[in-house]
Amino acid sequence: MTDVLARLAAMQAGDLPAHGGRTLAYVYDSGLAEVDRVGREAVAAYAGSNGLDPTAFPSLLQMENDLVGFAARLLEAPDTVVGSVTSGGTESVLLAVQTARDAHPEVTAPTMVIASSAHSAFRKAAHYFGVRAVEVPCGADLRADATAMAAAIDDSTVLVVASAPSYAHGVVDPVTEIAAAAAAAGVRCHVDACIGGWVLPYATRIGRRVAPWTFAVDGVTSISLDLHKYGYAPKGTSLLLHRTPALRRPQFFASADWPGYTMLNSTMQSTRSGGPTAGAWAVVQSIGDAGYEKLAREVFEATDRIVSGIAEVPGLRVLTRPDSTLVTIVTDTSCDPFTVCDEMAERGWYVQPQLTYGDLPANIHLSISAATLAHVDDFLAAIAASVEVAVASGPVQLDPGVAAYVAGLDPVSLSEEDFDGLLAAAGLLGGGDLALPTRMADINALLDVASPALREAVLLAFLDRLSRPSTNF
Ligand SMILES: Cc1ncc(COP(=O)(O)O)c(C=O)c1O
């Protein structure tokens, strides 16, 4: 048995570290080892419990209500607020959209108004639920354009969406204006605070200026916020809160018309592991309100120091001043951002490349954690050194013929053989084997000249070829 755990540890050594404050996307680290231990033990203790039936596992119901109650205070919610634990930000967003759609069965071709900066979980919801996303370009400040969003609302609109903040640029949308426009049209307004929801309330408390975005804003009908991001809880928990039980009602599903148990579900899952809920409850209990305020001071100090440090590195600047703990770094033409990402990986830092989008250049995303504070000087030294290497090695040389060929490809016309060829040419697959490249700059440069539709098609083809059954397990 210990051998099995040793093998797991050996496999995990090839993954990005979830702790240490040097992985600046995907994971969030409080730096509190004891809290992490308690969270892990709570997950383990409840791994086999089933949130499907609150009468069978009442402790999970208690924990869910405790977590929603804690969040309600953070979100300045009225007494009428209700909420559910979900498996993550995407499930919370999916449910917000499904609930808005099902509240309006009379709307035969429902739409939702989203800013171009809205998280793609909304595009996924559109895809799953047949709610067409009406995408409104952001303003020059990268925030949702409230006037244009208001103008996009019509009789088919069942939901209007704002972000607090957006993932790609870390800015908070003008929620007051957006929610007012939604309310005036009698439409729901969802605030996606998946990434900001557990940290922005403390930002306000410690005196930072953040535009209003909580239930204190008239017209906001639901808010999503993730415990597994800045709640620093183990993966697998988010919350979706609605202003009233009536607004939440279409989220629920019941089925009694079959020979088995009456299925009653508040979220998309039916059987639902108690592990994540217990892990989140244990972490929130352990950190507590004062603890989160301290972590917020730390993560904002790290963010501020990184933002001012970036300004000192020739060739780099931040795209916009972040409202939250997310930073978007752009490079000047002398420096390839994808090479910087690879060089940072060589130095033990994971930073996330974001590809060109419309007029916005390719850039580098950071989701900063409280645990990053102890390593800010190292981060700044690493990025300065990475930029030096990137400048010295010059821009990634993409053959102009290849670039023109890729830019002109229509993904719809490509066969599986074409995808095999493209993946091999990109260096993503070699000889039919699972070969994960360590340096990504050339691949990202190629993807960067492709249309979003081609990027999606090529990367889905890649994902398809990655996920094939093992033959030796
Ligand atoms: C604003 C926002 N919404 C939704 C999501 C989706 O969350 P998850 O990855 O937990 O499904 C994210 C993830 O980063 C996010 O930043």
CSV table of N, CA, C and O and ligand atoms in Angstrom, one decimal, residues 28 87-91 93 119-122 163-167 192-196 224 226 228-229 238 326, ligand 1:
chain,number,residue,atom,x,y,z
A,28,TYR,N,-4.1,28.2,-5.9
A,28,TYR,CA,-4.2,29.4,-5.0
A,28,TYR,C,-3.6,28.9,-3.7
A,28,TYR,O,-4.1,27.9,-3.2
A,87,SER,N,-19.5,22.4,-7.7
A,87,SER,CA,-18.2,21.8,-7.8
A,87,SER,C,-17.1,22.7,-8.3
A,87,SER,O,-15.9,22.4,-8.3
A,88,GLY,N,-17.5,23.9,-8.7
A,88,GLY,CA,-16.5,24.9,-9.2
A,88,GLY,C,-17.1,26.0,-9.9
A,88,GLY,O,-18.4,26.1,-10.1
A,89,GLY,N,-16.3,27.0,-10.4
A,89,GLY,CA,-16.8,28.2,-11.0
A,89,GLY,C,-17.7,27.9,-12.2
A,89,GLY,O,-18.7,28.5,-12.4
A,90,THR,N,-17.2,26.9,-13.0
A,90,THR,CA,-18.0,26.6,-14.2
A,90,THR,C,-19.4,26.1,-13.9
A,90,THR,O,-20.4,26.5,-14.5
A,91,GLU,N,-19.5,25.2,-12.9
A,91,GLU,CA,-20.8,24.7,-12.5
A,91,GLU,C,-21.7,25.9,-12.0
A,91,GLU,O,-22.9,25.9,-12.3
A,93,VAL,N,-21.6,29.0,-12.9
A,93,VAL,CA,-22.0,29.8,-14.0
A,93,VAL,C,-23.0,29.0,-14.9
A,93,VAL,O,-24.0,29.6,-15.3
A,119,HIS,N,-15.9,35.2,-18.6
A,119,HIS,CA,-15.2,33.9,-18.7
A,119,HIS,C,-15.9,33.0,-19.7
A,119,HIS,O,-17.1,33.0,-19.8
A,120,SER,N,-15.1,32.1,-20.3
A,120,SER,CA,-15.7,31.3,-21.3
A,120,SER,C,-16.7,30.2,-20.7
A,120,SER,O,-17.3,29.5,-21.5
A,121,ALA,N,-16.8,30.1,-19.4
A,121,ALA,CA,-17.8,29.3,-18.8
A,121,ALA,C,-19.2,29.7,-19.3
A,121,ALA,O,-20.1,28.9,-19.5
A,122,PHE,N,-19.4,31.0,-19.7
A,122,PHE,CA,-20.7,31.5,-20.2
A,122,PHE,C,-20.8,31.0,-21.6
A,122,PHE,O,-22.0,30.7,-22.1
A,163,SER,N,-18.6,40.9,-14.6
A,163,SER,CA,-17.5,40.1,-13.9
A,163,SER,C,-16.8,41.0,-12.8
A,163,SER,O,-16.7,42.2,-13.0
A,164,ALA,N,-16.5,40.3,-11.7
A,164,ALA,CA,-15.8,41.0,-10.6
A,164,ALA,C,-14.7,40.2,-10.0
A,164,ALA,O,-14.9,39.5,-9.0
A,165,PRO,N,-13.5,40.2,-10.6
A,165,PRO,CA,-13.1,40.9,-11.9
A,165,PRO,C,-13.1,39.9,-13.0
A,165,PRO,O,-13.4,38.7,-12.8
A,166,SER,N,-12.8,40.3,-14.2
A,166,SER,CA,-12.6,39.5,-15.4
A,166,SER,C,-11.3,38.7,-15.2
A,166,SER,O,-10.3,39.2,-14.5
A,167,TYR,N,-11.3,37.4,-15.7
A,167,TYR,CA,-10.0,36.6,-15.5
A,167,TYR,C,-8.9,37.2,-16.3
A,167,TYR,O,-7.8,37.4,-15.8
A,192,ASP,N,-20.3,37.5,-11.9
A,192,ASP,CA,-19.3,36.4,-11.9
A,192,ASP,C,-18.2,36.8,-11.0
A,192,ASP,O,-17.2,37.5,-11.5
A,193,ALA,N,-18.2,36.5,-9.7
A,193,ALA,CA,-17.1,36.8,-8.8
A,193,ALA,C,-16.4,35.5,-8.4
A,193,ALA,O,-15.9,35.4,-7.3
A,194,CYS,N,-16.4,34.6,-9.4
A,194,CYS,CA,-15.7,33.3,-9.1
A,194,CYS,C,-14.3,33.5,-8.6
A,194,CYS,O,-13.9,32.9,-7.6
A,195,ILE,N,-13.6,34.4,-9.3
A,195,ILE,CA,-12.2,34.6,-8.9
A,195,ILE,C,-12.0,35.7,-7.8
A,195,ILE,O,-11.0,35.7,-7.1
A,196,GLY,N,-12.9,36.7,-7.8
A,196,GLY,CA,-12.7,37.8,-6.9
A,196,GLY,C,-13.5,37.8,-5.7
A,196,GLY,O,-13.3,38.5,-4.7
A,224,SER,N,-21.7,34.3,-8.2
A,224,SER,CA,-20.9,33.1,-8.0
A,224,SER,C,-19.6,33.5,-7.4
A,224,SER,O,-19.0,34.5,-7.8
A,226,ASP,N,-15.9,31.4,-5.8
A,226,ASP,CA,-15.2,30.1,-5.7
A,226,ASP,C,-14.4,30.0,-4.4
A,226,ASP,O,-13.6,30.8,-4.1
A,228,HIS,N,-12.5,27.4,-4.0
A,228,HIS,CA,-11.2,26.8,-4.4
A,228,HIS,C,-10.3,27.7,-5.1
A,228,HIS,O,-9.3,27.3,-5.6
A,229,LYS,N,-10.7,29.0,-5.1
A,229,LYS,CA,-9.7,30.0,-5.6
A,229,LYS,C,-9.2,30.8,-4.3
A,229,LYS,O,-8.5,30.3,-3.5
A,238,SER,N,-17.3,25.8,-5.2
A,238,SER,CA,-17.7,27.2,-5.5
A,238,SER,C,-19.1,27.3,-4.8
A,238,SER,O,-19.7,26.4,-4.4
A,326,LEU,N,-5.1,39.8,-10.0
A,326,LEU,CA,-4.7,39.3,-11.3
A,326,LEU,C,-3.9,40.3,-12.1
A,326,LEU,O,-4.4,41.5,-12.2
B,1,LIG,C1,-14.2,34.9,-13.5
B,1,LIG,C2,-14.2,33.4,-13.6
B,1,LIG,N1,-15.4,32.7,-13.8
B,1,LIG,C3,-15.4,31.4,-13.9
B,1,LIG,C4,-14.3,30.6,-13.8
B,1,LIG,C5,-14.4,29.1,-13.9
B,1,LIG,O1,-14.0,28.5,-12.8
B,1,LIG,P1,-13.6,27.0,-12.7
B,1,LIG,O2,-12.2,26.8,-13.4
B,1,LIG,O3,-13.5,26.7,-11.2
B,1,LIG,O4,-14.6,26.1,-13.3
B,1,LIG,C6,-13.1,31.3,-13.6
B,1,LIG,C7,-11.8,30.5,-13.5
B,1,LIG,O5,-10.7,31.0,-13.5
B,1,LIG,C8,-13.0,32.7,-13.5
B,1,LIG,O6,-11.9,33.3,-13.3
